[in-house]
mmCIF file of C-alpha atoms in Angstrom:
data_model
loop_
_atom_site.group_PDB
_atom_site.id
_atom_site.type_symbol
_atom_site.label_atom_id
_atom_site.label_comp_id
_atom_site.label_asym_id
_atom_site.label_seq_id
_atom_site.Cartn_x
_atom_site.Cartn_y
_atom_site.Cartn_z
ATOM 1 C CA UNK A 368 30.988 -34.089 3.965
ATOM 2 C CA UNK A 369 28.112 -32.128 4.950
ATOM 3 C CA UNK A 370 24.345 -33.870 4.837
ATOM 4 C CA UNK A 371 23.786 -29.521 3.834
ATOM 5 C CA UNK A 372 26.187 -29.792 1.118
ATOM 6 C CA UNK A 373 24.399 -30.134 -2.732
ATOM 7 C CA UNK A 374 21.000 -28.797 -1.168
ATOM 8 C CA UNK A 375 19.381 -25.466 -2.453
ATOM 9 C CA UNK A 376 17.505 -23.025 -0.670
ATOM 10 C CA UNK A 377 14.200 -24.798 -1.406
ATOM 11 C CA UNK A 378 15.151 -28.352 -0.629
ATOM 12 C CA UNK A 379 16.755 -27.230 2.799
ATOM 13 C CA UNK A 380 13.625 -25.249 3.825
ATOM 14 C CA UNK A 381 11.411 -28.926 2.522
ATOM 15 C CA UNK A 382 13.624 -30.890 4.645
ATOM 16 C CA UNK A 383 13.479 -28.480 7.707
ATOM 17 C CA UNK A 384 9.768 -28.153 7.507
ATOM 18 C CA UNK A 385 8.828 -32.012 7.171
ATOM 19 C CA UNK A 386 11.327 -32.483 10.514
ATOM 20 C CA UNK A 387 9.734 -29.818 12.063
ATOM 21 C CA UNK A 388 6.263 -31.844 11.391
ATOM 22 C CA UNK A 389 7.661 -34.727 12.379
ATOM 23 C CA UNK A 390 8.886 -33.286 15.634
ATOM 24 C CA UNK A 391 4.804 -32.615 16.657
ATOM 25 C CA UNK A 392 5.532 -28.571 16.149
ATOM 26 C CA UNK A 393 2.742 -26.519 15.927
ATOM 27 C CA UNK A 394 3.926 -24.872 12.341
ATOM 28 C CA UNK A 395 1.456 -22.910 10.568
ATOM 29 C CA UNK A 396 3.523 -22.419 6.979
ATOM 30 C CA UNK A 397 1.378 -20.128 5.612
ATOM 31 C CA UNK A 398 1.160 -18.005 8.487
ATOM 32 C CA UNK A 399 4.955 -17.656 8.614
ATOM 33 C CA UNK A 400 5.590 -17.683 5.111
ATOM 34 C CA UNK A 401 3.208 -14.479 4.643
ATOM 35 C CA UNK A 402 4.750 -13.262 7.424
ATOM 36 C CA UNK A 403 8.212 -13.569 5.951
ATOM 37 C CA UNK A 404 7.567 -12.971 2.412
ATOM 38 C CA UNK A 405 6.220 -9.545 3.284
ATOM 39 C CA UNK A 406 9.068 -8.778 4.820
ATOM 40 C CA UNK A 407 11.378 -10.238 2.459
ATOM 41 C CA UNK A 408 13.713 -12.233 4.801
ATOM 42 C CA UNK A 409 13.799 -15.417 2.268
ATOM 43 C CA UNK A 410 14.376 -13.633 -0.852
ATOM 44 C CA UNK A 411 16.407 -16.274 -3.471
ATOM 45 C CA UNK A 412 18.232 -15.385 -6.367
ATOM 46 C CA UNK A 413 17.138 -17.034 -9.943
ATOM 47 C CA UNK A 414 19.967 -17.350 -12.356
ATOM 48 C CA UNK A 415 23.389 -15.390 -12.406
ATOM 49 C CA UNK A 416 21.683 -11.903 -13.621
ATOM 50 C CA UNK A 417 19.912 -11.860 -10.157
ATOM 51 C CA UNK A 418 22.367 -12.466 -7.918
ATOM 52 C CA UNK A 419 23.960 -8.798 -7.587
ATOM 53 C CA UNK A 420 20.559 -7.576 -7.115
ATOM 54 C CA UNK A 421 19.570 -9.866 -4.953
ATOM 55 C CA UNK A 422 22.610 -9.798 -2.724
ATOM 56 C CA UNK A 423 21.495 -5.917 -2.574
ATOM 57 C CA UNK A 424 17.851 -6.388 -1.231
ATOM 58 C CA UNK A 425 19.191 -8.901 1.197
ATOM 59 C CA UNK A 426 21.441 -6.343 2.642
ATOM 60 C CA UNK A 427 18.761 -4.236 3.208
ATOM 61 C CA UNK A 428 16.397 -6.502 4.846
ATOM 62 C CA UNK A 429 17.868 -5.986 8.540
ATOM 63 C CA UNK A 430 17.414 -1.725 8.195
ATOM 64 C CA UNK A 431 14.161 -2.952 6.985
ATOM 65 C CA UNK A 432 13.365 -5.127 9.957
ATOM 66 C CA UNK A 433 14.732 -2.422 12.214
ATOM 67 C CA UNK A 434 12.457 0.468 11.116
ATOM 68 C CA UNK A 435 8.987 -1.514 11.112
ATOM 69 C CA UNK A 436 7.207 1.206 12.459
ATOM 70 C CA UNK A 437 4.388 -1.673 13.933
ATOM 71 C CA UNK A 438 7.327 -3.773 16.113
ATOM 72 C CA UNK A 439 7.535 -1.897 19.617
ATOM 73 C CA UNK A 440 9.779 -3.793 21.763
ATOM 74 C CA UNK A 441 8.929 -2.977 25.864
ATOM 75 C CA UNK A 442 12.336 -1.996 27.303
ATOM 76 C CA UNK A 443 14.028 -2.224 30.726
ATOM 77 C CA UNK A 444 16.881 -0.460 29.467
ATOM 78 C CA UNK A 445 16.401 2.692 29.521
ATOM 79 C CA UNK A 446 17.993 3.771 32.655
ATOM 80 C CA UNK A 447 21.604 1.513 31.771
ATOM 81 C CA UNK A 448 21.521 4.000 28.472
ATOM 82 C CA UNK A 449 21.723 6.899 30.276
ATOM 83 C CA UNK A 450 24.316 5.804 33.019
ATOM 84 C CA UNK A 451 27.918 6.790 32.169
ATOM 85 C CA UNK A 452 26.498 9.359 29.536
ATOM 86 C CA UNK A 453 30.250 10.900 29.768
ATOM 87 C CA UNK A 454 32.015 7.820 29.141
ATOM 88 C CA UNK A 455 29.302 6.582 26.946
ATOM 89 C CA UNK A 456 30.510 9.396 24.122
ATOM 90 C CA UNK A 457 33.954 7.452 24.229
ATOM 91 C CA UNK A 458 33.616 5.111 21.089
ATOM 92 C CA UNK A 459 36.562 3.512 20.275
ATOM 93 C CA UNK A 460 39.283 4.343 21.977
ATOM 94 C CA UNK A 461 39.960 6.130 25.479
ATOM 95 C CA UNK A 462 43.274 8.426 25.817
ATOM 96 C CA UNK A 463 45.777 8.292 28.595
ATOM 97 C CA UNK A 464 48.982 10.557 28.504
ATOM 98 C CA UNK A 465 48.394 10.564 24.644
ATOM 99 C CA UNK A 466 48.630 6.905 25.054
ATOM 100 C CA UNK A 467 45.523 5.262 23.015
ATOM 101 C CA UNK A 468 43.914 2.399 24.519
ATOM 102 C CA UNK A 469 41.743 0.466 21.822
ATOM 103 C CA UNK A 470 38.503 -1.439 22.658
ATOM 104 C CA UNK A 471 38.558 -4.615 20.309
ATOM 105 C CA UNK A 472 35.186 -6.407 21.521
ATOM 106 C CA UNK A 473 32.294 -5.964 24.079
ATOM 107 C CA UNK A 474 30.430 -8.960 25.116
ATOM 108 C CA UNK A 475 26.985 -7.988 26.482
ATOM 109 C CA UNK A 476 24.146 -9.990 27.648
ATOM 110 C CA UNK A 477 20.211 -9.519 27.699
ATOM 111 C CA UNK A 478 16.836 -11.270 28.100
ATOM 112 C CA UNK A 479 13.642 -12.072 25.685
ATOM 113 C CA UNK A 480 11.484 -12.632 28.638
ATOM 114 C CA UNK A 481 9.928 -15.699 26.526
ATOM 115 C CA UNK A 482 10.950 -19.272 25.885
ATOM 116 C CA UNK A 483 12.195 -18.585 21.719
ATOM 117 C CA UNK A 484 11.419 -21.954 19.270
ATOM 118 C CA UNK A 485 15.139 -21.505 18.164
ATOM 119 C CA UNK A 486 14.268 -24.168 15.209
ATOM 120 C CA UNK A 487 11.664 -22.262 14.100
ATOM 121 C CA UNK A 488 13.480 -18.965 13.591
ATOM 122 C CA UNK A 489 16.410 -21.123 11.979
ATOM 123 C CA UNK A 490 14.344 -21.917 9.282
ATOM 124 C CA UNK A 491 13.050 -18.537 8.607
ATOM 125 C CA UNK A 492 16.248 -16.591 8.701
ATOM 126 C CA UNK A 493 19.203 -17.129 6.015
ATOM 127 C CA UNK A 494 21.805 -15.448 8.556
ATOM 128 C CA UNK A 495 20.796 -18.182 11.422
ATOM 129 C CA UNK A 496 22.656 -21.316 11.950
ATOM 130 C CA UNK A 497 21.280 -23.903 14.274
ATOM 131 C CA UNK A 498 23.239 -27.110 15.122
ATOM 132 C CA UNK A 499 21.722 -29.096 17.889
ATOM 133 C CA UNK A 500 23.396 -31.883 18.162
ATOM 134 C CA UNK A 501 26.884 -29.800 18.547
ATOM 135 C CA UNK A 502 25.116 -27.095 20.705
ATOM 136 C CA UNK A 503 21.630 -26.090 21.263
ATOM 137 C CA UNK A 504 21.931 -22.552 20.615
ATOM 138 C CA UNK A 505 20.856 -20.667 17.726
ATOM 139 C CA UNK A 506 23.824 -18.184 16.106
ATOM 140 C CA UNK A 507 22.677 -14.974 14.097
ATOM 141 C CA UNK A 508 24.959 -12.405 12.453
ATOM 142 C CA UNK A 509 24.242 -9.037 11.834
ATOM 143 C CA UNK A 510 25.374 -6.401 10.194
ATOM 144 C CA UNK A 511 24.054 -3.096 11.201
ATOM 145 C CA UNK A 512 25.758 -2.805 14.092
ATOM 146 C CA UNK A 513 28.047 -5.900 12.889
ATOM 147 C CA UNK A 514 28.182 -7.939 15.919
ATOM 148 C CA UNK A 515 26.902 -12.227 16.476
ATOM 149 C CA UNK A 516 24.092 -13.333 18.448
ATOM 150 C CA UNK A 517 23.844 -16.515 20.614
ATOM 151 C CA UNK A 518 20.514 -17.032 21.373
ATOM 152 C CA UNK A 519 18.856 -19.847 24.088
ATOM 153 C CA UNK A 520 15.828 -21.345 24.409
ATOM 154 C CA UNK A 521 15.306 -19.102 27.670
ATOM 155 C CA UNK A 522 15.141 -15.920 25.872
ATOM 156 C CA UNK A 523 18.648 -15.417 26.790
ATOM 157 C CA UNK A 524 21.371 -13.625 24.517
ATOM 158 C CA UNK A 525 24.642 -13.576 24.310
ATOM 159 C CA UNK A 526 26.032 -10.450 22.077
ATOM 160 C CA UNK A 527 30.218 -10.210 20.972
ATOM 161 C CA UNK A 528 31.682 -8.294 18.589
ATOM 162 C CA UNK A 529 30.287 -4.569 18.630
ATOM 163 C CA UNK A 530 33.294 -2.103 19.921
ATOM 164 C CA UNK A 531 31.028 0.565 22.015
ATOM 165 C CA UNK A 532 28.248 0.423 24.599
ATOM 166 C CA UNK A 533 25.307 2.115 21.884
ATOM 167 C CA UNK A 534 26.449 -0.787 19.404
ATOM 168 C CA UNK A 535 25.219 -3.476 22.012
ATOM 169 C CA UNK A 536 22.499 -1.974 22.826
ATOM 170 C CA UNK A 537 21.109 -1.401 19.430
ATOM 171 C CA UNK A 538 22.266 -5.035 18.693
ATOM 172 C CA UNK A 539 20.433 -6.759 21.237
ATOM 173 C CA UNK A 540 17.127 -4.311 20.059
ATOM 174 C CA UNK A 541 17.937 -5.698 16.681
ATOM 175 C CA UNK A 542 17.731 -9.288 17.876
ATOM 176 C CA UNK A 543 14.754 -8.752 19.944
ATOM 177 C CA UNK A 544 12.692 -7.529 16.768
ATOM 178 C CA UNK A 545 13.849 -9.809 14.059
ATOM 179 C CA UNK A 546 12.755 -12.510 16.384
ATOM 180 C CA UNK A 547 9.533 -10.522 17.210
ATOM 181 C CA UNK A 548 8.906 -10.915 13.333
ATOM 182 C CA UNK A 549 9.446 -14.131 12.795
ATOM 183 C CA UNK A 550 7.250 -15.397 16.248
ATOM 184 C CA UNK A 551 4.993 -12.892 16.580
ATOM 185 C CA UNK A 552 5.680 -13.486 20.294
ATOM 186 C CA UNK A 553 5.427 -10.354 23.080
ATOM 187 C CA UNK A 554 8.855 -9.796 23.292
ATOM 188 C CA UNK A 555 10.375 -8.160 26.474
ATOM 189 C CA UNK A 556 13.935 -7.056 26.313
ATOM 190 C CA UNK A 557 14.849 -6.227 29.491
ATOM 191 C CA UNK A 558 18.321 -7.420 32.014
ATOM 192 C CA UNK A 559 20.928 -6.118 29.635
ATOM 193 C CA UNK A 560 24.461 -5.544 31.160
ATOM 194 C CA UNK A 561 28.061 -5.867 29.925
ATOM 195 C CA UNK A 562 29.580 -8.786 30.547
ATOM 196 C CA UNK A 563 33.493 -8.294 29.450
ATOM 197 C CA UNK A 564 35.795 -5.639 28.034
ATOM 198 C CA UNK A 565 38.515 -6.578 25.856
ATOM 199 C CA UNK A 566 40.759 -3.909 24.885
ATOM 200 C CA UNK A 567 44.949 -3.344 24.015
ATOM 201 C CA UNK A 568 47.330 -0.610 24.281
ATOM 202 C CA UNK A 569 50.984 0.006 23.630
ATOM 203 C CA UNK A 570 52.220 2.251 26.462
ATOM 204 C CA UNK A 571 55.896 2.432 24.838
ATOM 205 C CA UNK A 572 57.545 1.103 27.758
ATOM 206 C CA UNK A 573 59.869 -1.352 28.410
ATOM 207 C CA UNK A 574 59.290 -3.373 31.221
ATOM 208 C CA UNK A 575 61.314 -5.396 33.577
ATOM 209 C CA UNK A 576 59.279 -8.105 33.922
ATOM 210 C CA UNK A 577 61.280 -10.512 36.246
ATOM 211 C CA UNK A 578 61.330 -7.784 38.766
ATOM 212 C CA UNK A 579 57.146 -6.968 38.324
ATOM 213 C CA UNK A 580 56.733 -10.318 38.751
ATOM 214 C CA UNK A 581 59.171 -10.061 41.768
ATOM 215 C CA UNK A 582 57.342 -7.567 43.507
ATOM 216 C CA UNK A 583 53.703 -8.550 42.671
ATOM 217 C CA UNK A 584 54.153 -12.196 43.016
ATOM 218 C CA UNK A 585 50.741 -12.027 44.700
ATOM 219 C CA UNK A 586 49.128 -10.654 41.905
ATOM 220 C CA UNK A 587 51.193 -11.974 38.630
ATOM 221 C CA UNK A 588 51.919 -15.272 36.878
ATOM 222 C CA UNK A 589 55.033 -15.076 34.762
ATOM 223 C CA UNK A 590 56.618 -18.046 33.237
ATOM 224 C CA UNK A 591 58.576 -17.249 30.178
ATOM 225 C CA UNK A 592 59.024 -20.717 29.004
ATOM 226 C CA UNK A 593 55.344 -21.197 28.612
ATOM 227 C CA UNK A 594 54.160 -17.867 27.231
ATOM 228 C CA UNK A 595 56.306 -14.548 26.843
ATOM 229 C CA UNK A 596 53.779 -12.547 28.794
ATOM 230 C CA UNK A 597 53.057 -11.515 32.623
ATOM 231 C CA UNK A 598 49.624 -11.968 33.794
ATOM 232 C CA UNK A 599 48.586 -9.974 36.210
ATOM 233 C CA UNK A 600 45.739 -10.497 38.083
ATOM 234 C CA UNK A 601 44.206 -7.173 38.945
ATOM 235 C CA UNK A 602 42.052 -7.074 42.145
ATOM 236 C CA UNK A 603 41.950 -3.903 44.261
ATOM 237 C CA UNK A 604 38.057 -4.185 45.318
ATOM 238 C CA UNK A 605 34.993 -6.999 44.825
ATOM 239 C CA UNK A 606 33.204 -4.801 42.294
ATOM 240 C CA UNK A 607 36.687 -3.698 40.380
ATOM 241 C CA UNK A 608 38.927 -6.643 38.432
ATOM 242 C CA UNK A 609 40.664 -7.553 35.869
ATOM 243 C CA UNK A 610 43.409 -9.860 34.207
ATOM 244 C CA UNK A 611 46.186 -8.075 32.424
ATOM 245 C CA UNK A 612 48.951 -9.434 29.687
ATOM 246 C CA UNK A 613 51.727 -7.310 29.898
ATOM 247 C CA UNK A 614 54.695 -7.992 27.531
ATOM 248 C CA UNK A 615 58.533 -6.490 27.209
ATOM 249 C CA UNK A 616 57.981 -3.923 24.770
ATOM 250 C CA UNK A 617 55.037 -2.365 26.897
ATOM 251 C CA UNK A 618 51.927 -3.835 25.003
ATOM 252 C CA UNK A 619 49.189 -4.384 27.745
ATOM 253 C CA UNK A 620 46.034 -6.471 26.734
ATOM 254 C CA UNK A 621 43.128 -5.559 29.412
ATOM 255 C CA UNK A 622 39.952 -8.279 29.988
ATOM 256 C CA UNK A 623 37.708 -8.393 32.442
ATOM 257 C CA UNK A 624 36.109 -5.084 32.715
ATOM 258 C CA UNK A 625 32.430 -4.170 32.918
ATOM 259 C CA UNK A 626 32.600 -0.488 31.935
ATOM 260 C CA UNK A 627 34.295 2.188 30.328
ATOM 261 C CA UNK A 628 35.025 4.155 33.653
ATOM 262 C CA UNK A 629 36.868 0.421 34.808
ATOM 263 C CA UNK A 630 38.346 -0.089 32.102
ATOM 264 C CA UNK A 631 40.007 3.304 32.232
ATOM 265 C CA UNK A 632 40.743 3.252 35.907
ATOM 266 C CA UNK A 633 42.445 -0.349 35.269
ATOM 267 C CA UNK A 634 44.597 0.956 32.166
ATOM 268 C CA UNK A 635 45.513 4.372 34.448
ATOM 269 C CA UNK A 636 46.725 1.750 37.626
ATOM 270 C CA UNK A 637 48.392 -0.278 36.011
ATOM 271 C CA UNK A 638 50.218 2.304 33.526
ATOM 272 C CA UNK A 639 51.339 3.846 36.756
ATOM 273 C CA UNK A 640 52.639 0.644 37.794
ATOM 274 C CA UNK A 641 54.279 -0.177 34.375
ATOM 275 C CA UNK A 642 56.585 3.407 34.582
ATOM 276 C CA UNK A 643 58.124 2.201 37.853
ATOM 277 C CA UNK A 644 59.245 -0.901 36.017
ATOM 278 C CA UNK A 645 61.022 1.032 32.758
ATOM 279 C CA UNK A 646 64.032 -0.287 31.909
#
């Protein structure tokens, strides 16, 4: 059972700020309370007639973070925004002989600039979850874009689950100032890039996959006792790969890619590929 389990919202935030004593942090409560009661991040519900309203004002507590007109964020990412602008405009799904190939997740990356007291913005945010002693990285979930954000001591973050490019971004700006308003540190966001790609599409094909494998034994890893899929390993330059699961019926998954305009020259290479293996 969880030591968590049976504790309200006021013992847990007792608890956290005695170990945060305890653990010689410079914590000035009334400092941060002020700080978060005027922005309402801690609101609590009391009794049953509250909690629909509450639930409400909690909801709108991110939009409210997010259009602080006095949190100005310095940003390095202007010029990444305006790269691609064509591709950019492609949200959700990109279109190849009528063929739809859907992005499930992007997983982007970015940096603070600062050193972030992860335990102090665990205490401060009801969203947060902070587990040290499994791994030292703080967790938030948003969700306006609805994504989750790992976030390291460094500064560093982690961003998965938004499905464009403009939903990352605006993520990772999110972050940055929810964590400007709870440190009142001179936050930086700067460094961001996409990390992976990870996107699906059905290209109606039946594929002999004995002879792909055959043919492309360099490239693909097919053992239909272990898994029912080919793996193909996708590598025609340093700056351009992927890996690809291809099944029977013509499903492809695609990982790996760093960009829209990759991701749609993988999906058009290896859909090429796929045709001369119809059965």
């Amino acid at each position: 059972m969880d030591e968590n389990d049976g504790l309200n919202d006021q013992d847990f935030f007792l608890r956290e700020e005695n170990h945060l004593k305890d653990d010689n942090y410079d914590y000035n409560k009334k400092k941060v309370s002020m700080l978060l009661k005027k922005n309402n991040i801690t609101e609590k519900c009391d009794g049953e007639n509250d909690v629909e309203k509450c639930s409400d004002k909690n909801n709108q507590i991110e939009d409210n973070i997010i259009n602080e007109n006095n949190l100005e964020i310095i940003q390095d990412i202007q010029n990444y925004e305006n790269d691609d602008n064509k591709s950019s405009n492609i949200k959700n799904t990109l279109i190849h002989k009528d063929i739809p190939l859907k992005i499930h997740n992007i997983i982007s990356s970015a940096n603070l600039d600062t050193e972030i007291d992860l335990r102090l913005v665990a205490v401060s945010i009801k969203s947060a979850e902070y587990n040290p002693s499994k791994i030292n990285t703080l967790i938030i979930r948003i969700n306006h874009p609805k994504c989750t954000a790992l976030i390291f001591k460094s500064g560093r973050i982690m961003l998965t689950g938004t499905k464009s490019k403009t939903d990352s971004i605006n993520g990772c700006k999110k972050i940055g100032k929810i964590i400007k308003l709870v440190t009142n540190q001179n936050i930086r966001l700067k460094n961001f890039k996409i990390e992976n790609i990870i996107a699906s599409a059905n290209c109606n094909i039946p594929v002999r996959l004995e002879m792909l494998a055959h043919d492309h034994k360099d490239y693909c890893n097919y053992e239909p006792e272990l898994f029912a899929g080919l793996v193909y390993r996708y590598k025609p330059t340093s700056n351009l790969k992927s890996v690809i699961l291809i099944f029977v019926s013509g499903k492809i998954i695609i990982t790996g890619c760093k960009s829209i305009q990759k991701l749609n020259t993988v999906f058009q290479d290896i859909y090429n590929v796929l045709v001369q293996y119809k059965s």
